[in-house]
Short mmCIF file of N, CA and C in Angstrom, two decimals:
data_model
loop_
_atom_site.label_atom_id
_atom_site.label_comp_id
_atom_site.label_asym_id
_atom_site.label_seq_id
_atom_site.Cartn_x
_atom_site.Cartn_y
_atom_site.Cartn_z
N UNK A 159 0.85 -1.18 0.00
CA UNK A 159 0.00 0.00 0.00
C UNK A 159 0.89 1.24 0.00
N UNK A 160 0.55 2.19 -0.85
CA UNK A 160 1.30 3.44 -0.90
C UNK A 160 1.18 4.16 0.43
N UNK A 161 2.30 4.59 0.97
CA UNK A 161 2.29 5.20 2.29
C UNK A 161 1.71 6.61 2.29
N UNK A 162 1.62 7.25 1.13
CA UNK A 162 1.10 8.61 1.09
C UNK A 162 -0.42 8.65 0.93
N UNK A 163 -1.06 7.48 0.87
CA UNK A 163 -2.52 7.42 0.81
C UNK A 163 -3.02 6.88 2.14
N UNK A 164 -3.98 7.59 2.73
CA UNK A 164 -4.53 7.22 4.02
C UNK A 164 -5.95 6.69 3.81
N UNK A 165 -6.25 5.54 4.43
CA UNK A 165 -7.57 4.92 4.33
C UNK A 165 -8.22 4.95 5.70
N UNK A 166 -9.52 5.23 5.74
CA UNK A 166 -10.21 5.23 7.02
C UNK A 166 -11.70 5.45 6.84
N UNK A 167 -12.39 5.44 7.96
CA UNK A 167 -13.84 5.68 7.94
C UNK A 167 -14.12 7.15 7.68
N UNK A 168 -15.17 7.39 6.91
CA UNK A 168 -15.57 8.76 6.61
C UNK A 168 -16.04 9.46 7.88
N UNK A 169 -15.79 10.74 7.94
CA UNK A 169 -16.24 11.58 9.06
C UNK A 169 -17.01 12.77 8.48
N UNK A 170 -17.68 13.51 9.34
CA UNK A 170 -18.49 14.66 8.91
C UNK A 170 -17.74 15.58 7.95
N UNK A 171 -16.47 15.82 8.24
CA UNK A 171 -15.69 16.76 7.44
C UNK A 171 -15.44 16.27 6.01
N UNK A 172 -15.71 15.00 5.72
CA UNK A 172 -15.50 14.45 4.38
C UNK A 172 -16.66 14.74 3.43
N UNK A 173 -17.78 15.20 3.95
CA UNK A 173 -19.00 15.33 3.14
C UNK A 173 -18.78 16.17 1.88
N UNK A 174 -18.22 17.36 2.02
CA UNK A 174 -18.10 18.25 0.86
C UNK A 174 -17.19 17.67 -0.22
N UNK A 175 -16.14 16.98 0.17
CA UNK A 175 -15.24 16.39 -0.82
C UNK A 175 -15.79 15.10 -1.41
N UNK A 176 -16.63 14.42 -0.66
CA UNK A 176 -17.20 13.16 -1.15
C UNK A 176 -18.30 13.41 -2.18
N UNK A 177 -18.97 14.53 -2.07
CA UNK A 177 -20.08 14.84 -2.98
C UNK A 177 -19.69 14.75 -4.46
N UNK A 178 -18.62 15.42 -4.92
CA UNK A 178 -18.29 15.30 -6.35
C UNK A 178 -17.88 13.89 -6.76
N UNK A 179 -17.32 13.11 -5.84
CA UNK A 179 -16.99 11.72 -6.16
C UNK A 179 -18.26 10.92 -6.39
N UNK A 180 -19.25 11.11 -5.53
CA UNK A 180 -20.53 10.41 -5.69
C UNK A 180 -21.20 10.81 -7.00
N UNK A 181 -21.10 12.08 -7.34
CA UNK A 181 -21.65 12.53 -8.63
C UNK A 181 -20.92 11.87 -9.79
N UNK A 182 -19.62 11.65 -9.64
CA UNK A 182 -18.84 11.01 -10.69
C UNK A 182 -19.19 9.55 -10.90
N UNK A 183 -19.69 8.90 -9.86
CA UNK A 183 -20.07 7.49 -9.97
C UNK A 183 -21.45 7.32 -10.59
N UNK A 184 -22.37 8.19 -10.25
CA UNK A 184 -23.78 8.01 -10.61
C UNK A 184 -23.99 8.04 -12.12
N UNK A 185 -24.75 7.06 -12.61
CA UNK A 185 -25.14 7.05 -14.02
C UNK A 185 -26.66 6.94 -14.16
N UNK A 186 -27.32 6.35 -13.18
CA UNK A 186 -28.77 6.14 -13.27
C UNK A 186 -29.57 7.29 -12.67
N UNK A 187 -28.96 8.05 -11.78
CA UNK A 187 -29.65 9.15 -11.11
C UNK A 187 -28.76 10.38 -11.13
N UNK A 188 -29.39 11.55 -11.03
CA UNK A 188 -28.66 12.81 -10.89
C UNK A 188 -28.50 13.08 -9.40
N UNK A 189 -27.27 13.05 -8.92
CA UNK A 189 -27.00 13.30 -7.50
C UNK A 189 -27.07 14.79 -7.25
N UNK A 190 -27.88 15.20 -6.27
CA UNK A 190 -27.95 16.61 -5.91
C UNK A 190 -27.45 16.78 -4.48
N UNK A 191 -26.95 17.94 -4.17
CA UNK A 191 -26.26 18.15 -2.90
C UNK A 191 -27.17 18.00 -1.69
N UNK A 192 -28.40 18.47 -1.77
CA UNK A 192 -29.30 18.38 -0.61
C UNK A 192 -29.58 16.92 -0.26
N UNK A 193 -29.95 16.12 -1.24
CA UNK A 193 -30.22 14.71 -0.97
C UNK A 193 -28.95 13.96 -0.60
N UNK A 194 -27.85 14.29 -1.26
CA UNK A 194 -26.57 13.68 -0.91
C UNK A 194 -26.25 13.90 0.56
N UNK A 195 -26.44 15.13 1.04
CA UNK A 195 -26.15 15.45 2.44
C UNK A 195 -27.00 14.62 3.38
N UNK A 196 -28.28 14.47 3.07
CA UNK A 196 -29.17 13.65 3.90
C UNK A 196 -28.70 12.20 3.93
N UNK A 197 -28.36 11.67 2.77
CA UNK A 197 -27.89 10.29 2.69
C UNK A 197 -26.56 10.13 3.42
N UNK A 198 -25.63 11.04 3.17
CA UNK A 198 -24.32 10.99 3.83
C UNK A 198 -24.48 10.95 5.34
N UNK A 199 -25.28 11.86 5.87
CA UNK A 199 -25.48 11.92 7.32
C UNK A 199 -26.08 10.62 7.86
N UNK A 200 -27.03 10.04 7.14
CA UNK A 200 -27.62 8.79 7.61
C UNK A 200 -26.62 7.64 7.55
N UNK A 201 -25.75 7.64 6.56
CA UNK A 201 -24.78 6.55 6.44
C UNK A 201 -23.73 6.58 7.54
N UNK A 202 -23.21 7.75 7.86
CA UNK A 202 -22.17 7.78 8.89
C UNK A 202 -22.73 7.55 10.29
N UNK A 203 -24.05 7.70 10.44
CA UNK A 203 -24.68 7.43 11.74
C UNK A 203 -25.21 6.00 11.84
N UNK A 204 -25.33 5.28 10.72
CA UNK A 204 -25.93 3.96 10.70
C UNK A 204 -24.92 2.90 11.10
N UNK A 205 -25.20 2.14 12.16
CA UNK A 205 -24.24 1.11 12.58
C UNK A 205 -24.15 -0.07 11.62
N UNK A 206 -25.05 -0.15 10.65
CA UNK A 206 -25.03 -1.25 9.68
C UNK A 206 -24.37 -0.86 8.36
N UNK A 207 -23.65 0.23 8.34
CA UNK A 207 -22.94 0.64 7.13
C UNK A 207 -21.49 0.96 7.47
N UNK A 208 -20.66 0.82 6.45
CA UNK A 208 -19.29 1.32 6.51
C UNK A 208 -19.09 2.21 5.30
N UNK A 209 -18.66 3.42 5.54
CA UNK A 209 -18.33 4.37 4.49
C UNK A 209 -16.86 4.70 4.69
N UNK A 210 -16.03 4.18 3.78
CA UNK A 210 -14.59 4.33 3.90
C UNK A 210 -14.08 5.25 2.81
N UNK A 211 -13.02 5.99 3.12
CA UNK A 211 -12.45 6.92 2.16
C UNK A 211 -10.96 6.68 2.01
N UNK A 212 -10.45 7.08 0.85
CA UNK A 212 -9.01 7.11 0.58
C UNK A 212 -8.64 8.57 0.39
N UNK A 213 -7.56 8.97 1.02
CA UNK A 213 -7.16 10.38 1.01
C UNK A 213 -5.67 10.49 0.67
N UNK A 214 -5.36 11.42 -0.21
CA UNK A 214 -3.96 11.71 -0.54
C UNK A 214 -3.77 13.22 -0.49
N UNK A 215 -2.74 13.64 0.21
CA UNK A 215 -2.45 15.08 0.36
C UNK A 215 -3.68 15.84 0.83
N UNK A 216 -4.40 15.26 1.79
CA UNK A 216 -5.59 15.84 2.41
C UNK A 216 -6.73 16.06 1.42
N UNK A 217 -6.76 15.29 0.34
CA UNK A 217 -7.87 15.35 -0.62
C UNK A 217 -8.41 13.94 -0.83
N UNK A 218 -9.73 13.80 -0.87
CA UNK A 218 -10.33 12.49 -1.08
C UNK A 218 -10.12 12.06 -2.54
N UNK A 219 -9.69 10.81 -2.70
CA UNK A 219 -9.46 10.28 -4.04
C UNK A 219 -10.30 9.02 -4.30
N UNK A 220 -11.04 8.56 -3.30
CA UNK A 220 -11.88 7.39 -3.50
C UNK A 220 -12.69 7.08 -2.27
N UNK A 221 -13.71 6.23 -2.47
CA UNK A 221 -14.54 5.79 -1.35
C UNK A 221 -15.21 4.47 -1.68
N UNK A 222 -15.63 3.78 -0.63
CA UNK A 222 -16.46 2.59 -0.76
C UNK A 222 -17.54 2.67 0.31
N UNK A 223 -18.75 2.30 -0.08
CA UNK A 223 -19.91 2.28 0.83
C UNK A 223 -20.42 0.85 0.87
N UNK A 224 -20.45 0.27 2.08
CA UNK A 224 -20.87 -1.12 2.27
C UNK A 224 -22.03 -1.17 3.26
N UNK A 225 -23.06 -1.91 2.90
CA UNK A 225 -24.23 -2.13 3.75
C UNK A 225 -24.18 -3.56 4.28
N UNK A 226 -24.41 -3.73 5.56
CA UNK A 226 -24.40 -5.05 6.20
C UNK A 226 -25.81 -5.34 6.71
N UNK A 227 -26.33 -6.53 6.36
CA UNK A 227 -27.68 -6.88 6.81
C UNK A 227 -27.83 -8.40 6.86
N UNK A 228 -28.79 -8.87 7.66
CA UNK A 228 -29.02 -10.31 7.74
C UNK A 228 -29.75 -10.82 6.50
N UNK A 229 -29.49 -12.08 6.16
CA UNK A 229 -30.18 -12.72 5.05
C UNK A 229 -30.42 -14.19 5.41
N UNK A 230 -31.64 -14.64 5.16
CA UNK A 230 -31.97 -16.03 5.43
C UNK A 230 -31.06 -17.00 4.68
N UNK A 231 -30.86 -16.73 3.38
CA UNK A 231 -30.12 -17.68 2.55
C UNK A 231 -28.69 -17.91 3.02
N UNK A 232 -28.13 -16.92 3.72
CA UNK A 232 -26.74 -17.03 4.17
C UNK A 232 -26.64 -17.45 5.63
N UNK A 233 -27.78 -17.60 6.28
CA UNK A 233 -27.80 -17.95 7.70
C UNK A 233 -27.05 -16.92 8.54
N UNK A 234 -27.21 -15.66 8.18
CA UNK A 234 -26.55 -14.61 8.95
C UNK A 234 -26.37 -13.33 8.15
N UNK A 235 -25.34 -12.62 8.52
CA UNK A 235 -25.07 -11.30 7.94
C UNK A 235 -24.37 -11.45 6.59
N UNK A 236 -24.79 -10.61 5.64
CA UNK A 236 -24.06 -10.45 4.38
C UNK A 236 -23.68 -8.98 4.25
N UNK A 237 -22.68 -8.74 3.44
CA UNK A 237 -22.23 -7.37 3.20
C UNK A 237 -22.39 -7.08 1.72
N UNK A 238 -22.94 -5.92 1.41
CA UNK A 238 -23.23 -5.55 0.04
C UNK A 238 -22.53 -4.24 -0.28
N UNK A 239 -21.65 -4.26 -1.27
CA UNK A 239 -20.96 -3.05 -1.70
C UNK A 239 -21.91 -2.27 -2.59
N UNK A 240 -22.40 -1.17 -2.09
CA UNK A 240 -23.30 -0.32 -2.85
C UNK A 240 -22.55 0.54 -3.85
N UNK A 241 -21.43 1.10 -3.41
CA UNK A 241 -20.69 2.03 -4.25
C UNK A 241 -19.19 1.91 -3.98
N UNK A 242 -18.42 1.94 -5.06
CA UNK A 242 -16.97 2.06 -5.00
C UNK A 242 -16.57 3.02 -6.10
N UNK A 243 -15.80 4.03 -5.75
CA UNK A 243 -15.37 5.01 -6.74
C UNK A 243 -13.96 5.46 -6.42
N UNK A 244 -13.15 5.55 -7.48
CA UNK A 244 -11.79 6.08 -7.37
C UNK A 244 -11.65 7.12 -8.46
N UNK A 245 -11.10 8.27 -8.12
CA UNK A 245 -10.85 9.35 -9.08
C UNK A 245 -10.00 8.80 -10.23
N UNK A 246 -10.35 9.19 -11.44
CA UNK A 246 -9.69 8.65 -12.65
C UNK A 246 -8.17 8.62 -12.56
N UNK A 247 -7.55 9.68 -12.10
CA UNK A 247 -6.09 9.76 -12.10
C UNK A 247 -5.44 8.78 -11.13
N UNK A 248 -6.23 8.17 -10.22
CA UNK A 248 -5.68 7.22 -9.26
C UNK A 248 -6.09 5.77 -9.56
N UNK A 249 -6.84 5.57 -10.63
CA UNK A 249 -7.20 4.21 -11.02
C UNK A 249 -5.95 3.49 -11.52
N UNK A 250 -5.90 2.20 -11.24
CA UNK A 250 -4.73 1.42 -11.63
C UNK A 250 -3.58 1.53 -10.65
N UNK A 251 -3.80 2.21 -9.52
CA UNK A 251 -2.76 2.38 -8.51
C UNK A 251 -3.12 1.67 -7.20
N UNK A 252 -4.03 0.72 -7.28
CA UNK A 252 -4.45 -0.13 -6.16
C UNK A 252 -5.30 0.56 -5.10
N UNK A 253 -5.78 1.75 -5.37
CA UNK A 253 -6.64 2.44 -4.40
C UNK A 253 -7.93 1.67 -4.21
N UNK A 254 -8.58 1.28 -5.31
CA UNK A 254 -9.81 0.49 -5.22
C UNK A 254 -9.58 -0.84 -4.53
N UNK A 255 -8.47 -1.49 -4.85
CA UNK A 255 -8.12 -2.76 -4.21
C UNK A 255 -8.01 -2.60 -2.69
N UNK A 256 -7.32 -1.56 -2.25
CA UNK A 256 -7.15 -1.36 -0.82
C UNK A 256 -8.46 -0.97 -0.13
N UNK A 257 -9.29 -0.18 -0.80
CA UNK A 257 -10.60 0.12 -0.24
C UNK A 257 -11.42 -1.16 -0.07
N UNK A 258 -11.39 -2.02 -1.09
CA UNK A 258 -12.12 -3.28 -1.01
C UNK A 258 -11.54 -4.20 0.05
N UNK A 259 -10.24 -4.25 0.18
CA UNK A 259 -9.62 -5.08 1.23
C UNK A 259 -10.07 -4.62 2.61
N UNK A 260 -10.12 -3.32 2.82
CA UNK A 260 -10.59 -2.79 4.11
C UNK A 260 -12.06 -3.12 4.31
N UNK A 261 -12.87 -2.99 3.26
CA UNK A 261 -14.29 -3.34 3.35
C UNK A 261 -14.45 -4.81 3.69
N UNK A 262 -13.64 -5.66 3.09
CA UNK A 262 -13.70 -7.09 3.38
C UNK A 262 -13.33 -7.38 4.83
N UNK A 263 -12.29 -6.75 5.33
CA UNK A 263 -11.87 -6.97 6.72
C UNK A 263 -12.96 -6.52 7.70
N UNK A 264 -13.55 -5.36 7.45
CA UNK A 264 -14.63 -4.89 8.33
C UNK A 264 -15.84 -5.82 8.25
N UNK A 265 -16.11 -6.35 7.07
CA UNK A 265 -17.23 -7.29 6.91
C UNK A 265 -16.97 -8.58 7.67
N UNK A 266 -15.76 -9.10 7.55
CA UNK A 266 -15.40 -10.32 8.30
C UNK A 266 -15.51 -10.08 9.80
N UNK A 267 -15.08 -8.91 10.25
CA UNK A 267 -15.14 -8.59 11.68
C UNK A 267 -16.57 -8.55 12.18
N UNK A 268 -17.52 -8.24 11.32
CA UNK A 268 -18.94 -8.24 11.68
C UNK A 268 -19.53 -9.63 11.63
N UNK A 269 -18.77 -10.61 11.13
CA UNK A 269 -19.27 -11.96 11.01
C UNK A 269 -20.00 -12.22 9.70
N UNK A 270 -19.80 -11.38 8.70
CA UNK A 270 -20.47 -11.56 7.41
C UNK A 270 -20.08 -12.89 6.79
N UNK A 271 -21.07 -13.51 6.16
CA UNK A 271 -20.86 -14.77 5.47
C UNK A 271 -20.29 -14.56 4.07
N UNK A 272 -20.55 -13.37 3.49
CA UNK A 272 -20.05 -13.06 2.15
C UNK A 272 -20.12 -11.56 1.94
N UNK A 273 -19.41 -11.14 0.91
CA UNK A 273 -19.51 -9.75 0.45
C UNK A 273 -19.81 -9.83 -1.05
N UNK A 274 -20.75 -9.00 -1.50
CA UNK A 274 -21.20 -9.06 -2.89
C UNK A 274 -21.48 -7.66 -3.41
N UNK A 275 -21.72 -7.57 -4.72
CA UNK A 275 -21.99 -6.30 -5.36
C UNK A 275 -22.55 -6.54 -6.75
N UNK A 276 -23.07 -5.49 -7.35
CA UNK A 276 -23.50 -5.52 -8.74
C UNK A 276 -22.68 -4.49 -9.49
N UNK A 277 -22.28 -4.82 -10.72
CA UNK A 277 -21.52 -3.87 -11.53
C UNK A 277 -21.78 -4.11 -13.00
N UNK A 278 -21.71 -3.04 -13.76
CA UNK A 278 -21.77 -3.13 -15.22
C UNK A 278 -20.45 -2.74 -15.84
N UNK A 279 -19.67 -1.95 -15.11
CA UNK A 279 -18.49 -1.34 -15.73
C UNK A 279 -17.16 -1.85 -15.19
N UNK A 280 -17.16 -2.64 -14.13
CA UNK A 280 -15.88 -2.96 -13.49
C UNK A 280 -15.68 -4.45 -13.26
N UNK A 281 -16.24 -5.28 -14.10
CA UNK A 281 -16.13 -6.72 -13.87
C UNK A 281 -14.68 -7.20 -13.89
N UNK A 282 -13.85 -6.65 -14.75
CA UNK A 282 -12.44 -7.07 -14.80
C UNK A 282 -11.72 -6.75 -13.50
N UNK A 283 -12.01 -5.59 -12.93
CA UNK A 283 -11.41 -5.21 -11.65
C UNK A 283 -11.80 -6.20 -10.56
N UNK A 284 -13.08 -6.50 -10.43
CA UNK A 284 -13.54 -7.39 -9.36
C UNK A 284 -13.03 -8.81 -9.55
N UNK A 285 -12.98 -9.28 -10.78
CA UNK A 285 -12.42 -10.61 -11.03
C UNK A 285 -10.94 -10.64 -10.64
N UNK A 286 -10.22 -9.56 -10.92
CA UNK A 286 -8.79 -9.49 -10.60
C UNK A 286 -8.53 -9.53 -9.10
N UNK A 287 -9.51 -9.11 -8.28
CA UNK A 287 -9.30 -9.13 -6.83
C UNK A 287 -10.04 -10.30 -6.16
N UNK A 288 -10.42 -11.30 -6.97
CA UNK A 288 -10.93 -12.54 -6.41
C UNK A 288 -12.42 -12.73 -6.38
N UNK A 289 -13.18 -11.87 -7.01
CA UNK A 289 -14.64 -12.01 -7.03
C UNK A 289 -15.05 -12.84 -8.24
N UNK A 290 -16.17 -13.54 -8.11
CA UNK A 290 -16.69 -14.32 -9.23
C UNK A 290 -18.12 -13.90 -9.52
N UNK A 291 -18.53 -14.10 -10.77
CA UNK A 291 -19.90 -13.78 -11.16
C UNK A 291 -20.84 -14.75 -10.50
N UNK A 292 -22.03 -14.23 -10.10
CA UNK A 292 -22.95 -15.08 -9.37
C UNK A 292 -24.38 -15.00 -9.88
N UNK A 293 -24.88 -13.83 -10.16
CA UNK A 293 -26.30 -13.69 -10.48
C UNK A 293 -26.51 -12.53 -11.44
N UNK A 294 -27.70 -12.46 -11.99
CA UNK A 294 -28.09 -11.34 -12.82
C UNK A 294 -28.80 -10.31 -11.95
N UNK A 295 -28.55 -9.06 -12.21
CA UNK A 295 -29.09 -7.96 -11.43
C UNK A 295 -30.33 -7.41 -12.12
N UNK A 296 -31.43 -7.28 -11.39
CA UNK A 296 -32.66 -6.69 -11.90
C UNK A 296 -32.98 -5.48 -11.05
N UNK A 297 -33.65 -4.49 -11.62
CA UNK A 297 -34.07 -3.33 -10.85
C UNK A 297 -35.37 -2.77 -11.41
N UNK A 298 -36.08 -2.06 -10.58
CA UNK A 298 -37.26 -1.30 -10.99
C UNK A 298 -37.13 0.06 -10.31
N UNK A 299 -37.09 1.09 -11.09
CA UNK A 299 -36.92 2.43 -10.55
C UNK A 299 -38.27 3.03 -10.20
N UNK A 300 -38.32 3.76 -9.09
CA UNK A 300 -39.55 4.41 -8.63
C UNK A 300 -39.54 5.91 -8.84
N UNK A 301 -38.49 6.42 -9.50
CA UNK A 301 -38.44 7.87 -9.78
C UNK A 301 -38.27 8.12 -11.25
#
C-alpha cells in the first residue's frame, strides 16, 4: 500500500469532498447536494454501514460504501458493496483494491458470510481481486 494514501472511515468533514466523487459514480440518477447530504449523514450514523475513504495530500481520491444486513439464505449477515469510486487519475494504482480489502476486513469482523456487489463497468477489476460472477441484477426504478 502506498504510504502517502490514508484509508479510514468517513467523518463529517469528508462530506463536501465526497459529494463530487458520488456525482462522478452516478449514471442512473442525478446526485444533488441536498439529498446527498441527507444520505451521507444517515450513512455515517448507521451502525449497519461502513463508508470508507481514501485520502492523498488531504484530498479524497476514492470511497467505498458497504451495507451489512441479515439474510436467510446465508444464515446470517451479508455485506453488500453499494458504491466504490476512485478518481480517474488514481485508477490502476491499487486504491480500489485497498478500499475493497478494508471493506472485506470490516465485513469479516462483523461476522459476514459473504460480500457481494452488482456492476456493469468494473467486472475485470472485481475478477482481478478474487470475485466471481454469481447472479443477474434486476431493478425497478420508482423515480
